[in-house]
PDB file of C-alpha atoms and ligand atoms in Angstrom:
ATOM      1  CA  MET F  10      -5.202  24.200   1.789  1.00 55.00           C
ATOM      2  CA  GLN F  11      -3.908  27.743   2.427  1.00 52.00           C
ATOM      3  CA  HIS F  12      -0.149  28.052   2.858  1.00 53.00           C
ATOM      4  CA  GLU F  13       1.639  30.951   4.461  1.00 51.00           C
ATOM      5  CA  PRO F  14       2.802  33.578   1.976  1.00 48.00           C
ATOM      6  CA  GLY F  15       6.323  32.906   0.789  1.00 46.00           C
ATOM      7  CA  THR F  16       6.140  29.185   1.645  1.00 47.00           C
ATOM      8  CA  THR F  17       6.523  27.010  -1.409  1.00 51.00           C
ATOM      9  CA  LYS F  18       4.821  23.675  -1.210  1.00 49.00           C
ATOM     10  CA  PHE F  19       8.247  21.930  -1.389  1.00 50.00           C
ATOM     11  CA  GLN F  20       9.045  23.159   2.108  1.00 85.00           C
ATOM     12  CA  ILE F  21       6.014  21.665   3.767  1.00 95.00           C
ATOM     13  CA  ASP F  22       6.930  18.659   5.870  1.00 96.00           C
ATOM     14  CA  LEU F  23       4.796  15.703   6.705  1.00 98.00           C
ATOM     15  CA  ARG F  24       3.978  16.686  10.315  1.00 98.00           C
ATOM     16  CA  ARG F  25       2.833  20.129   9.333  1.00 97.00           C
ATOM     17  CA  HIS F  26       0.731  18.762   6.500  1.00 98.00           C
ATOM     18  CA  LEU F  27      -0.884  16.224   8.799  1.00 98.00           C
ATOM     19  CA  ARG F  28      -1.668  18.924  11.366  1.00 98.00           C
ATOM     20  CA  GLU F  29      -3.427  20.901   8.685  1.00 97.00           C
ATOM     21  CA  GLN F  30      -5.794  17.953   8.010  1.00 97.00           C
ATOM     22  CA  ASN F  31      -7.670  18.563  11.267  1.00 96.00           C
ATOM     23  CA  ILE F  32      -7.285  15.009  12.489  1.00 98.00           C
ATOM     24  CA  CYS F  33      -6.707  13.751  16.004  1.00 98.00           C
ATOM     25  CA  ASP F  34      -3.187  14.461  17.413  1.00 98.00           C
ATOM     26  CA  ASN F  35      -2.712  10.763  18.100  1.00 98.00           C
ATOM     27  CA  LEU F  36      -3.153   9.954  14.405  1.00 98.00           C
ATOM     28  CA  VAL F  37      -0.670  12.684  13.434  1.00 98.00           C
ATOM     29  CA  HIS F  38       1.784  11.170  15.910  1.00 98.00           C
ATOM     30  CA  LEU F  39       1.183   7.635  14.692  1.00 98.00           C
ATOM     31  CA  ILE F  40       1.771   8.454  11.005  1.00 98.00           C
ATOM     32  CA  CYS F  41       4.924  10.438  11.891  1.00 98.00           C
ATOM     33  CA  GLU F  42       6.231   7.483  13.902  1.00 98.00           C
ATOM     34  CA  ILE F  43       5.708   5.139  10.956  1.00 98.00           C
ATOM     35  CA  ALA F  44       7.442   7.649   8.661  1.00 98.00           C
ATOM     36  CA  GLU F  45      10.377   7.716  11.095  1.00 98.00           C
ATOM     37  CA  ALA F  46      10.538   3.922  11.099  1.00 98.00           C
ATOM     38  CA  GLY F  47      10.809   4.135   7.299  1.00 98.00           C
ATOM     39  CA  LYS F  48      14.180   5.845   7.692  1.00 98.00           C
ATOM     40  CA  TYR F  49      15.561   2.833   9.486  1.00 98.00           C
ATOM     41  CA  VAL F  50      13.964   0.426   7.019  1.00 98.00           C
ATOM     42  CA  ILE F  51      15.601   2.176   4.059  1.00 98.00           C
ATOM     43  CA  ASN F  52      18.891   1.980   5.884  1.00 97.00           C
ATOM     44  CA  ALA F  53      18.397  -1.779   6.337  1.00 96.00           C
ATOM     45  CA  VAL F  54      17.402  -2.172   2.679  1.00 96.00           C
ATOM     46  CA  ARG F  55      20.502  -0.271   1.546  1.00 96.00           C
ATOM     47  CA  THR F  56      23.069  -1.933   3.739  1.00 93.00           C
ATOM     48  CA  GLY F  57      21.535  -4.983   5.446  1.00 85.00           C
ATOM     49  CA  ASP F  58      22.048  -8.716   5.065  1.00 86.00           C
ATOM     50  CA  LEU F  59      20.460 -10.108   1.913  1.00 89.00           C
ATOM     51  CA  GLY F  60      20.239 -13.652   3.185  1.00 89.00           C
ATOM     52  CA  VAL F  61      17.398 -15.719   4.586  1.00 89.00           C
ATOM     53  CA  ALA F  62      16.372 -15.464   8.237  1.00 87.00           C
ATOM     54  CA  GLY F  63      16.005 -19.234   8.595  1.00 88.00           C
ATOM     55  CA  THR F  64      12.353 -18.865   9.605  1.00 89.00           C
ATOM     56  CA  SER F  65       9.047 -18.880   7.754  1.00 88.00           C
ATOM     57  CA  ASN F  66       5.939 -16.765   8.264  1.00 87.00           C
ATOM     58  CA  LEU F  67       2.417 -17.940   8.978  1.00 83.00           C
ATOM     59  CA  TYR F  68       1.872 -18.566   5.239  1.00 82.00           C
ATOM     60  CA  GLY F  69       4.844 -20.896   4.992  1.00 85.00           C
ATOM     61  CA  GLU F  70       6.906 -18.350   3.050  1.00 84.00           C
ATOM     62  CA  GLU F  71      10.611 -18.210   3.788  1.00 85.00           C
ATOM     63  CA  GLN F  72      11.428 -15.009   5.643  1.00 88.00           C
ATOM     64  CA  LEU F  73      14.415 -12.962   4.555  1.00 86.00           C
ATOM     65  CA  ALA F  74      16.609 -11.304   7.190  1.00 91.00           C
ATOM     66  CA  LEU F  75      15.306  -7.994   5.810  1.00 95.00           C
ATOM     67  CA  ASP F  76      11.656  -8.974   6.285  1.00 95.00           C
ATOM     68  CA  VAL F  77      12.308  -9.819   9.908  1.00 94.00           C
ATOM     69  CA  LEU F  78      14.376  -6.700  10.567  1.00 96.00           C
ATOM     70  CA  SER F  79      11.908  -4.325   8.885  1.00 97.00           C
ATOM     71  CA  ASP F  80       9.101  -5.884  10.858  1.00 97.00           C
ATOM     72  CA  ARG F  81      10.967  -5.360  14.131  1.00 97.00           C
ATOM     73  CA  ILE F  82      11.815  -1.746  13.293  1.00 98.00           C
ATOM     74  CA  ILE F  83       8.210  -0.853  12.577  1.00 98.00           C
ATOM     75  CA  ARG F  84       6.692  -2.901  15.380  1.00 98.00           C
ATOM     76  CA  LYS F  85       8.995  -1.252  17.982  1.00 98.00           C
ATOM     77  CA  ARG F  86       7.967   2.193  16.827  1.00 98.00           C
ATOM     78  CA  LEU F  87       4.323   1.247  16.995  1.00 98.00           C
ATOM     79  CA  ILE F  88       4.648  -0.256  20.460  1.00 98.00           C
ATOM     80  CA  HIS F  89       6.421   2.843  21.802  1.00 98.00           C
ATOM     81  CA  SER F  90       4.127   5.295  20.054  1.00 98.00           C
ATOM     82  CA  GLY F  91       1.659   5.083  22.979  1.00 98.00           C
ATOM     83  CA  VAL F  92      -1.294   5.453  20.627  1.00 98.00           C
ATOM     84  CA  VAL F  93      -1.745   1.909  19.367  1.00 98.00           C
ATOM     85  CA  CYS F  94      -3.776  -1.013  20.761  1.00 97.00           C
ATOM     86  CA  ASN F  95      -3.591  -3.857  18.232  1.00 98.00           C
ATOM     87  CA  VAL F  96      -0.847  -4.498  15.719  1.00 98.00           C
ATOM     88  CA  LEU F  97      -0.546  -7.196  13.093  1.00 98.00           C
ATOM     89  CA  SER F  98       1.913  -7.576  10.221  1.00 98.00           C
ATOM     90  CA  GLU F  99       2.328  -9.999   7.379  1.00 95.00           C
ATOM     91  CA  GLU F 100       5.379 -11.396   9.188  1.00 93.00           C
ATOM     92  CA  MET F 101       3.692 -11.882  12.614  1.00 95.00           C
ATOM     93  CA  ASP F 102       1.918 -15.051  13.686  1.00 91.00           C
ATOM     94  CA  GLU F 103      -0.788 -13.385  15.760  1.00 96.00           C
ATOM     95  CA  VAL F 104      -2.237 -10.034  16.710  1.00 97.00           C
ATOM     96  CA  LEU F 105      -0.100  -8.188  19.246  1.00 98.00           C
ATOM     97  CA  GLN F 106      -2.134  -6.364  21.865  1.00 98.00           C
ATOM     98  CA  VAL F 107      -0.032  -3.380  22.810  1.00 97.00           C
ATOM     99  CA  LYS F 108      -2.674  -1.719  24.990  1.00 95.00           C
ATOM    100  CA  PRO F 109      -6.233  -2.558  26.007  1.00 93.00           C
ATOM    101  CA  GLU F 110      -8.969  -0.786  24.091  1.00 89.00           C
ATOM    102  CA  ALA F 111      -9.351   2.878  25.057  1.00 90.00           C
ATOM    103  CA  ALA F 112     -10.565   6.015  23.418  1.00 93.00           C
ATOM    104  CA  GLY F 113      -8.131   7.622  20.950  1.00 95.00           C
ATOM    105  CA  LEU F 114      -6.143   4.488  20.158  1.00 98.00           C
ATOM    106  CA  TYR F 115      -5.550   2.960  16.722  1.00 98.00           C
ATOM    107  CA  SER F 116      -4.860  -0.458  15.303  1.00 98.00           C
ATOM    108  CA  VAL F 117      -2.399  -1.051  12.527  1.00 98.00           C
ATOM    109  CA  ALA F 118      -2.024  -3.798   9.905  1.00 98.00           C
ATOM    110  CA  TYR F 119       1.120  -3.610   7.789  1.00 98.00           C
ATOM    111  CA  ASP F 120       3.381  -5.278   5.331  1.00 98.00           C
ATOM    112  CA  PRO F 121       6.852  -4.269   6.517  1.00 98.00           C
ATOM    113  CA  LEU F 122       8.783  -4.934   3.347  1.00 97.00           C
ATOM    114  CA  ASP F 123       6.658  -5.830   0.405  1.00 98.00           C
ATOM    115  CA  GLY F 124       8.651  -7.233  -2.516  1.00 97.00           C
ATOM    116  CA  SER F 125      11.657  -8.010  -0.291  1.00 95.00           C
ATOM    117  CA  SER F 126      12.863 -10.710  -2.682  1.00 94.00           C
ATOM    118  CA  LEU F 127      13.580  -7.925  -5.209  1.00 96.00           C
ATOM    119  CA  VAL F 128      16.202  -6.214  -3.042  1.00 96.00           C
ATOM    120  CA  ASP F 129      18.997  -8.552  -4.190  1.00 94.00           C
ATOM    121  CA  VAL F 130      18.419  -7.445  -7.768  1.00 96.00           C
ATOM    122  CA  ASN F 131      18.158  -3.819  -6.654  1.00 96.00           C
ATOM    123  CA  LEU F 132      14.530  -3.220  -7.621  1.00 98.00           C
ATOM    124  CA  ALA F 133      12.148  -1.012  -5.611  1.00 98.00           C
ATOM    125  CA  VAL F 134      10.285  -2.273  -2.570  1.00 98.00           C
ATOM    126  CA  GLY F 135       7.942  -0.715  -0.004  1.00 98.00           C
ATOM    127  CA  THR F 136       6.142  -0.673   3.342  1.00 98.00           C
ATOM    128  CA  ILE F 137       2.331  -0.704   3.250  1.00 98.00           C
ATOM    129  CA  VAL F 138       0.217   0.426   6.242  1.00 99.00           C
ATOM    130  CA  SER F 139      -3.469   0.311   7.074  1.00 98.00           C
ATOM    131  CA  ILE F 140      -4.858   2.144  10.126  1.00 98.00           C
ATOM    132  CA  TYR F 141      -8.205   1.692  11.944  1.00 98.00           C
ATOM    133  CA  SER F 142      -9.625   3.527  14.866  1.00 98.00           C
ATOM    134  CA  GLY F 143     -10.076   1.214  17.904  1.00 97.00           C
ATOM    135  CA  CYS F 144      -8.957  -2.360  18.265  1.00 97.00           C
ATOM    136  CA  ASP F 145     -10.799  -4.273  15.518  1.00 97.00           C
ATOM    137  CA  LEU F 146      -8.556  -5.228  12.586  1.00 97.00           C
ATOM    138  CA  LEU F 147     -11.217  -7.344  10.880  1.00 97.00           C
ATOM    139  CA  GLN F 148     -13.308  -4.499   9.537  1.00 97.00           C
ATOM    140  CA  VAL F 149     -14.177  -3.628   5.954  1.00 98.00           C
ATOM    141  CA  GLY F 150     -11.443  -1.527   4.357  1.00 98.00           C
ATOM    142  CA  ARG F 151     -13.811   1.379   3.994  1.00 98.00           C
ATOM    143  CA  LYS F 152     -13.542   1.835   7.749  1.00 98.00           C
ATOM    144  CA  GLN F 153      -9.826   2.660   7.524  1.00 98.00           C
ATOM    145  CA  VAL F 154      -9.041   6.089   8.951  1.00 98.00           C
ATOM    146  CA  ALA F 155      -5.734   6.304   7.159  1.00 98.00           C
ATOM    147  CA  ALA F 156      -3.548   4.359   4.748  1.00 99.00           C
ATOM    148  CA  LEU F 157      -0.045   4.925   3.484  1.00 99.00           C
ATOM    149  CA  TYR F 158       2.900   3.384   1.785  1.00 99.00           C
ATOM    150  CA  ILE F 159       6.590   4.195   1.780  1.00 99.00           C
ATOM    151  CA  LEU F 160       8.396   3.414  -1.440  1.00 98.00           C
ATOM    152  CA  TYR F 161      12.105   2.658  -1.273  1.00 98.00           C
ATOM    153  CA  GLY F 162      13.305   3.324  -4.813  1.00 97.00           C
ATOM    154  CA  PRO F 163      15.966   5.618  -6.274  1.00 96.00           C
ATOM    155  CA  ARG F 164      14.219   8.099  -3.928  1.00 97.00           C
ATOM    156  CA  VAL F 165      12.186   7.414  -0.833  1.00 98.00           C
ATOM    157  CA  SER F 166       8.595   8.635  -1.021  1.00 98.00           C
ATOM    158  CA  LEU F 167       5.632   8.398   1.284  1.00 98.00           C
ATOM    159  CA  VAL F 168       2.059   8.556   0.020  1.00 99.00           C
ATOM    160  CA  TYR F 169      -0.758   8.903   2.543  1.00 98.00           C
ATOM    161  CA  SER F 170      -4.422   9.641   2.912  1.00 98.00           C
ATOM    162  CA  VAL F 171      -6.563  10.300   5.957  1.00 98.00           C
ATOM    163  CA  GLY F 172      -9.661  10.466   3.777  1.00 98.00           C
ATOM    164  CA  LYS F 173      -8.960  13.998   2.573  1.00 98.00           C
ATOM    165  CA  GLY F 174      -7.143  13.371  -0.682  1.00 98.00           C
ATOM    166  CA  VAL F 175      -3.895  11.643  -1.445  1.00 98.00           C
ATOM    167  CA  HIS F 176      -0.545  13.365  -0.959  1.00 98.00           C
ATOM    168  CA  GLU F 177       3.054  12.445  -1.758  1.00 98.00           C
ATOM    169  CA  PHE F 178       6.134  13.373   0.234  1.00 98.00           C
ATOM    170  CA  THR F 179       9.715  12.750  -0.782  1.00 98.00           C
ATOM    171  CA  MET F 180      12.664  12.319   1.530  1.00 97.00           C
ATOM    172  CA  ASN F 181      15.179  15.130   1.071  1.00 96.00           C
ATOM    173  CA  HIS F 182      18.944  15.190   1.781  1.00 95.00           C
ATOM    174  CA  LEU F 183      18.176  15.878   5.484  1.00 95.00           C
ATOM    175  CA  MET F 184      15.934  12.779   5.568  1.00 96.00           C
ATOM    176  CA  GLU F 185      12.853  14.922   6.005  1.00 97.00           C
ATOM    177  CA  TYR F 186       9.672  14.066   4.183  1.00 98.00           C
ATOM    178  CA  THR F 187       8.655  17.120   2.171  1.00 97.00           C
ATOM    179  CA  LEU F 188       5.490  17.600   0.181  1.00 97.00           C
ATOM    180  CA  THR F 189       5.947  16.918  -3.544  1.00 96.00           C
ATOM    181  CA  ARG F 190       2.379  16.310  -4.752  1.00 97.00           C
ATOM    182  CA  GLU F 191      -0.865  17.255  -3.119  1.00 97.00           C
ATOM    183  CA  ASN F 192      -4.337  15.943  -3.973  1.00 98.00           C
ATOM    184  CA  ILE F 193      -3.186  13.361  -6.506  1.00 98.00           C
ATOM    185  CA  THR F 194      -6.015  12.584  -8.927  1.00 98.00           C
ATOM    186  CA  MET F 195      -6.281   9.785 -11.439  1.00 98.00           C
ATOM    187  CA  GLN F 196      -7.616  10.141 -14.957  1.00 98.00           C
ATOM    188  CA  PRO F 197     -10.801   8.207 -15.831  1.00 98.00           C
ATOM    189  CA  ALA F 198      -8.743   5.831 -18.035  1.00 97.00           C
ATOM    190  CA  GLY F 199      -5.141   5.242 -18.995  1.00 97.00           C
ATOM    191  CA  ASN F 200      -2.787   3.251 -21.190  1.00 95.00           C
ATOM    192  CA  ILE F 201      -0.522   1.405 -18.697  1.00 97.00           C
ATOM    193  CA  TYR F 202      -1.140  -2.096 -17.414  1.00 98.00           C
ATOM    194  CA  ALA F 203       0.668  -4.085 -14.744  1.00 98.00           C
ATOM    195  CA  PRO F 204      -0.449  -7.718 -14.722  1.00 98.00           C
ATOM    196  CA  GLY F 205       0.653  -9.981 -11.876  1.00 98.00           C
ATOM    197  CA  GLY F 206       0.899 -13.784 -11.941  1.00 98.00           C
ATOM    198  CA  GLN F 207       1.513 -16.184 -14.843  1.00 97.00           C
ATOM    199  CA  ARG F 208      -0.563 -15.457 -17.894  1.00 97.00           C
ATOM    200  CA  ASN F 209      -1.052 -19.142 -18.743  1.00 98.00           C
ATOM    201  CA  LYS F 210      -2.933 -19.464 -15.476  1.00 98.00           C
ATOM    202  CA  TYR F 211      -5.413 -16.623 -16.207  1.00 98.00           C
ATOM    203  CA  CYS F 212      -9.067 -17.417 -16.651  1.00 97.00           C
ATOM    204  CA  GLU F 213     -10.561 -16.738 -20.080  1.00 97.00           C
ATOM    205  CA  GLY F 214     -12.037 -13.322 -19.141  1.00 98.00           C
ATOM    206  CA  VAL F 215      -8.719 -11.972 -17.853  1.00 98.00           C
ATOM    207  CA  GLU F 216      -6.869 -13.379 -20.874  1.00 98.00           C
ATOM    208  CA  ARG F 217      -9.331 -11.586 -23.153  1.00 98.00           C
ATOM    209  CA  PHE F 218      -8.914  -8.384 -21.184  1.00 98.00           C
ATOM    210  CA  VAL F 219      -5.133  -8.555 -21.660  1.00 98.00           C
ATOM    211  CA  ARG F 220      -5.610  -9.111 -25.402  1.00 98.00           C
ATOM    212  CA  TYR F 221      -7.897  -6.079 -25.465  1.00 98.00           C
ATOM    213  CA  LEU F 222      -5.232  -3.972 -23.691  1.00 98.00           C
ATOM    214  CA  GLU F 223      -2.577  -5.129 -26.117  1.00 97.00           C
ATOM    215  CA  ALA F 224      -4.774  -4.410 -29.105  1.00 97.00           C
ATOM    216  CA  LYS F 225      -5.437  -0.877 -27.942  1.00 96.00           C
ATOM    217  CA  GLY F 226      -1.693  -0.286 -27.526  1.00 97.00           C
ATOM    218  CA  ALA F 227      -1.529  -0.114 -23.725  1.00 98.00           C
ATOM    219  CA  LYS F 228       2.017  -0.300 -22.352  1.00 97.00           C
ATOM    220  CA  LEU F 229       3.131  -3.154 -20.152  1.00 98.00           C
ATOM    221  CA  ARG F 230       4.741  -1.729 -17.025  1.00 98.00           C
ATOM    222  CA  TYR F 231       5.315  -4.387 -14.373  1.00 98.00           C
ATOM    223  CA  SER F 232       8.249  -4.515 -11.967  1.00 98.00           C
ATOM    224  CA  GLY F 233       6.947  -7.309  -9.691  1.00 98.00           C
ATOM    225  CA  GLY F 234       6.907  -4.970  -6.678  1.00 98.00           C
ATOM    226  CA  PHE F 235       3.381  -4.104  -5.610  1.00 98.00           C
ATOM    227  CA  VAL F 236       4.323  -0.728  -4.133  1.00 98.00           C
ATOM    228  CA  PRO F 237       6.252   0.659  -7.112  1.00 98.00           C
ATOM    229  CA  ASP F 238       3.720  -0.839  -9.536  1.00 98.00           C
ATOM    230  CA  ILE F 239       0.796   0.813  -7.742  1.00 98.00           C
ATOM    231  CA  ASN F 240       2.776   3.998  -7.277  1.00 98.00           C
ATOM    232  CA  GLN F 241       3.285   4.238 -11.026  1.00 98.00           C
ATOM    233  CA  VAL F 242      -0.396   3.838 -11.828  1.00 98.00           C
ATOM    234  CA  LEU F 243      -1.468   6.219  -9.036  1.00 98.00           C
ATOM    235  CA  LEU F 244       1.062   8.974  -9.633  1.00 98.00           C
ATOM    236  CA  LYS F 245       1.005   8.871 -13.420  1.00 98.00           C
ATOM    237  CA  GLY F 246      -2.760   8.848 -12.872  1.00 98.00           C
ATOM    238  CA  LYS F 247      -3.343   6.279 -15.572  1.00 97.00           C
ATOM    239  CA  GLY F 248      -3.736   2.561 -16.078  1.00 97.00           C
ATOM    240  CA  ILE F 249      -4.532  -0.593 -14.163  1.00 98.00           C
ATOM    241  CA  PHE F 250      -2.715  -3.070 -11.920  1.00 98.00           C
ATOM    242  CA  MET F 251      -4.160  -6.530 -11.508  1.00 98.00           C
ATOM    243  CA  TYR F 252      -3.362  -9.708  -9.667  1.00 98.00           C
ATOM    244  CA  PRO F 253      -6.253 -11.905 -10.734  1.00 98.00           C
ATOM    245  CA  ALA F 254      -7.368 -15.363  -9.665  1.00 98.00           C
ATOM    246  CA  LEU F 255      -5.027 -17.936 -11.172  1.00 98.00           C
ATOM    247  CA  ASN F 256      -5.703 -21.520 -12.165  1.00 97.00           C
ATOM    248  CA  GLY F 257      -4.773 -23.249  -8.883  1.00 97.00           C
ATOM    249  CA  SER F 258      -4.883 -19.992  -6.832  1.00 97.00           C
ATOM    250  CA  PRO F 259      -8.518 -18.823  -7.001  1.00 97.00           C
ATOM    251  CA  ASP F 260      -7.860 -16.024  -4.528  1.00 98.00           C
ATOM    252  CA  GLY F 261      -4.833 -14.643  -6.342  1.00 98.00           C
ATOM    253  CA  LYS F 262      -1.764 -13.828  -4.242  1.00 97.00           C
ATOM    254  CA  LEU F 263      -2.108 -10.507  -2.514  1.00 98.00           C
ATOM    255  CA  ARG F 264      -3.479 -10.051   0.995  1.00 98.00           C
ATOM    256  CA  LEU F 265      -6.556  -8.035   1.809  1.00 98.00           C
ATOM    257  CA  LEU F 266      -5.502  -6.628   5.170  1.00 98.00           C
ATOM    258  CA  PHE F 267      -1.858  -5.826   4.596  1.00 98.00           C
ATOM    259  CA  GLU F 268      -1.733  -4.972   0.902  1.00 98.00           C
ATOM    260  CA  LEU F 269      -5.081  -4.504  -0.833  1.00 98.00           C
ATOM    261  CA  ASN F 270      -7.175  -2.486   1.602  1.00 98.00           C
ATOM    262  CA  PRO F 271      -4.609   0.283   2.085  1.00 99.00           C
ATOM    263  CA  MET F 272      -3.897   0.540  -1.666  1.00 99.00           C
ATOM    264  CA  ALA F 273      -7.619   0.468  -2.524  1.00 99.00           C
ATOM    265  CA  TYR F 274      -8.213   3.272   0.017  1.00 99.00           C
ATOM    266  CA  LEU F 275      -5.499   5.434  -1.571  1.00 99.00           C
ATOM    267  CA  VAL F 276      -6.598   4.742  -5.162  1.00 99.00           C
ATOM    268  CA  GLU F 277     -10.266   5.442  -4.402  1.00 98.00           C
ATOM    269  CA  GLN F 278      -9.246   8.680  -2.649  1.00 98.00           C
ATOM    270  CA  ALA F 279      -7.546   9.659  -5.881  1.00 98.00           C
ATOM    271  CA  GLY F 280     -10.717   8.974  -7.903  1.00 98.00           C
ATOM    272  CA  GLY F 281      -9.762   5.445  -9.039  1.00 98.00           C
ATOM    273  CA  ALA F 282     -11.386   2.084  -8.279  1.00 98.00           C
ATOM    274  CA  ALA F 283     -10.412  -1.302  -6.869  1.00 99.00           C
ATOM    275  CA  SER F 284     -12.435  -4.495  -7.228  1.00 98.00           C
ATOM    276  CA  ASN F 285     -12.026  -8.223  -6.694  1.00 98.00           C
ATOM    277  CA  GLY F 286     -14.038  -8.802  -9.895  1.00 97.00           C
ATOM    278  CA  ARG F 287     -17.382  -8.749  -8.133  1.00 96.00           C
ATOM    279  CA  MET F 288     -17.328  -6.010  -5.494  1.00 98.00           C
ATOM    280  CA  PRO F 289     -15.205  -3.101  -4.351  1.00 98.00           C
ATOM    281  CA  ILE F 290     -12.194  -4.281  -2.351  1.00 98.00           C
ATOM    282  CA  LEU F 291     -13.113  -1.797   0.411  1.00 98.00           C
ATOM    283  CA  ASP F 292     -16.503  -3.467   0.919  1.00 98.00           C
ATOM    284  CA  ILE F 293     -15.162  -7.019   1.437  1.00 98.00           C
ATOM    285  CA  ARG F 294     -15.747  -8.178   4.986  1.00 98.00           C
ATOM    286  CA  PRO F 295     -12.557 -10.012   5.960  1.00 98.00           C
ATOM    287  CA  GLU F 296     -12.998 -13.587   7.122  1.00 96.00           C
ATOM    288  CA  GLY F 297      -9.492 -13.925   8.471  1.00 96.00           C
ATOM    289  CA  TYR F 298      -6.281 -11.969   8.940  1.00 96.00           C
ATOM    290  CA  ASP F 299      -4.519 -13.887   6.175  1.00 95.00           C
ATOM    291  CA  GLN F 300      -7.218 -13.599   3.519  1.00 97.00           C
ATOM    292  CA  ARG F 301      -6.040 -13.330  -0.098  1.00 98.00           C
ATOM    293  CA  VAL F 302      -8.206 -11.693  -2.734  1.00 98.00           C
ATOM    294  CA  PRO F 303      -7.875 -11.130  -6.508  1.00 98.00           C
ATOM    295  CA  ILE F 304      -7.578  -7.482  -7.452  1.00 98.00           C
ATOM    296  CA  PHE F 305      -8.162  -5.080 -10.367  1.00 98.00           C
ATOM    297  CA  ILE F 306      -7.103  -1.602  -9.284  1.00 99.00           C
ATOM    298  CA  GLY F 307      -6.518   1.687 -11.096  1.00 98.00           C
ATOM    299  CA  CYS F 308      -8.428   4.131 -13.297  1.00 98.00           C
ATOM    300  CA  ARG F 309     -12.198   3.820 -12.877  1.00 98.00           C
ATOM    301  CA  GLU F 310     -13.011   3.050 -16.525  1.00 98.00           C
ATOM    302  CA  ASP F 311     -10.121   0.582 -16.875  1.00 98.00           C
ATOM    303  CA  VAL F 312     -11.329  -1.349 -13.831  1.00 98.00           C
ATOM    304  CA  GLU F 313     -14.901  -1.310 -15.186  1.00 98.00           C
ATOM    305  CA  LYS F 314     -13.639  -2.656 -18.490  1.00 98.00           C
ATOM    306  CA  ALA F 315     -11.771  -5.484 -16.716  1.00 98.00           C
ATOM    307  CA  LEU F 316     -14.938  -6.402 -14.851  1.00 98.00           C
ATOM    308  CA  GLU F 317     -16.922  -6.514 -18.123  1.00 98.00           C
ATOM    309  CA  PHE F 318     -14.470  -9.049 -19.554  1.00 98.00           C
ATOM    310  CA  VAL F 319     -14.320 -11.112 -16.356  1.00 97.00           C
ATOM    311  CA  ASN F 320     -18.078 -11.226 -15.882  1.00 94.00           C
ATOM    312  CA  GLU F 321     -18.839 -11.886 -19.559  1.00 91.00           C
ATOM    313  CA  ALA F 322     -16.642 -14.985 -19.650  1.00 82.00           C
TER     314      ALA F 322
HETATM  315  O1  F6P J   6       3.683  -9.430  -1.904  1.00 72.78           O
HETATM  316  C1  F6P J   6       4.071 -10.129  -2.892  1.00 72.78           C
HETATM  317  C2  F6P J   6       4.603  -9.526  -4.172  1.00 72.78           C
HETATM  318  O2  F6P J   6       5.996  -9.542  -4.164  1.00 72.78           O
HETATM  319  C3  F6P J   6       4.102  -8.131  -4.605  1.00 72.78           C
HETATM  320  O3  F6P J   6       5.000  -7.136  -4.276  1.00 72.78           O
HETATM  321  C4  F6P J   6       3.943  -8.269  -6.092  1.00 72.78           C
HETATM  322  O4  F6P J   6       2.928  -7.461  -6.626  1.00 72.78           O
HETATM  323  C5  F6P J   6       3.646  -9.725  -6.308  1.00 72.78           C
HETATM  324  O5  F6P J   6       4.133 -10.405  -5.165  1.00 72.78           O
HETATM  325  C6  F6P J   6       4.301 -10.250  -7.525  1.00 72.78           C
HETATM  326  O6  F6P J   6       3.944 -11.540  -7.748  1.00 72.78           O
HETATM  327  P1  F6P J   6       4.274 -12.337  -9.126  1.00 72.78           P
HETATM  328  O7  F6P J   6       5.727 -12.491  -9.153  1.00 72.78           O
HETATM  329  O8  F6P J   6       3.521 -13.611  -8.961  1.00 72.78           O
HETATM  330  O9  F6P J   6       3.734 -11.516 -10.278  1.00 72.78           O
HETATM  331 MN1   MN J   7       3.751  -8.281   0.441  1.00 72.78          MN
END
């Protein structure tokens, strides 16, 4: 991308960067609205009630007050954006039809506050968003037109792709998102691993893969928050995150629509890979909104190595 003379890349804000991607104005608007919602979510995370909401989501998980609030903040923004037809989040019971299908509208699947149970111990959490053109939310992930996450850590950052590379923005003291890294690219292989779930429930192939990683001196870097854990692998450009099938949970834990598709889209855009052990995450045809899928995601060669171990066993 060509920038005006005298403009350092640190002064480029999100809206301007999006405009330079040559995408539809509605998509620019939609992503900016989600980014705005993030400012209210971080405020809720920093100062809001840490208790339970007294309700549970569709999956029977107890909702925290922060889950419910973050969901409302983002949903309201989406409803009022004027460019959205269908909306579904991990905290909603059913698809919300905001507008009937029409040209130029988008559908959004999102996880409003992933890792919310980590807020009370002051660890990083995030919002994950997947965007499709039109009203169908049950498409393969490869059909996404954009994906992003907002990470609420010591700093707030937003990482997005509209299929033209992966770019990171960081919130400055004026609460503006300014460009901090453009065209993030991952190395072919790395030495970090982030393994989700209990190890004594891993299948033999995954257990052997972990032993292989330990033997080659890879560093364990796992916070238990999907967004910061993926952010580390993606931005350092090295390593692998996995949440494999567990004994008793053959589909793992993480959800295809709200968590895995958007992250797989971003990681593939950065030259990495994401697989469920048999096929790329982005090629899985979803059978339901709540589908869970095992995942191996990160540097291409590290994911290939994981698949070798899993498929050998
Ligand atoms: O969405 C659920 C989540 O909190 C993710 O952020 C994280 O990757 C995962 O669960 C951690 O699960 P576990 O504690 O089983 O490793
Ligand atoms: Mn989640």
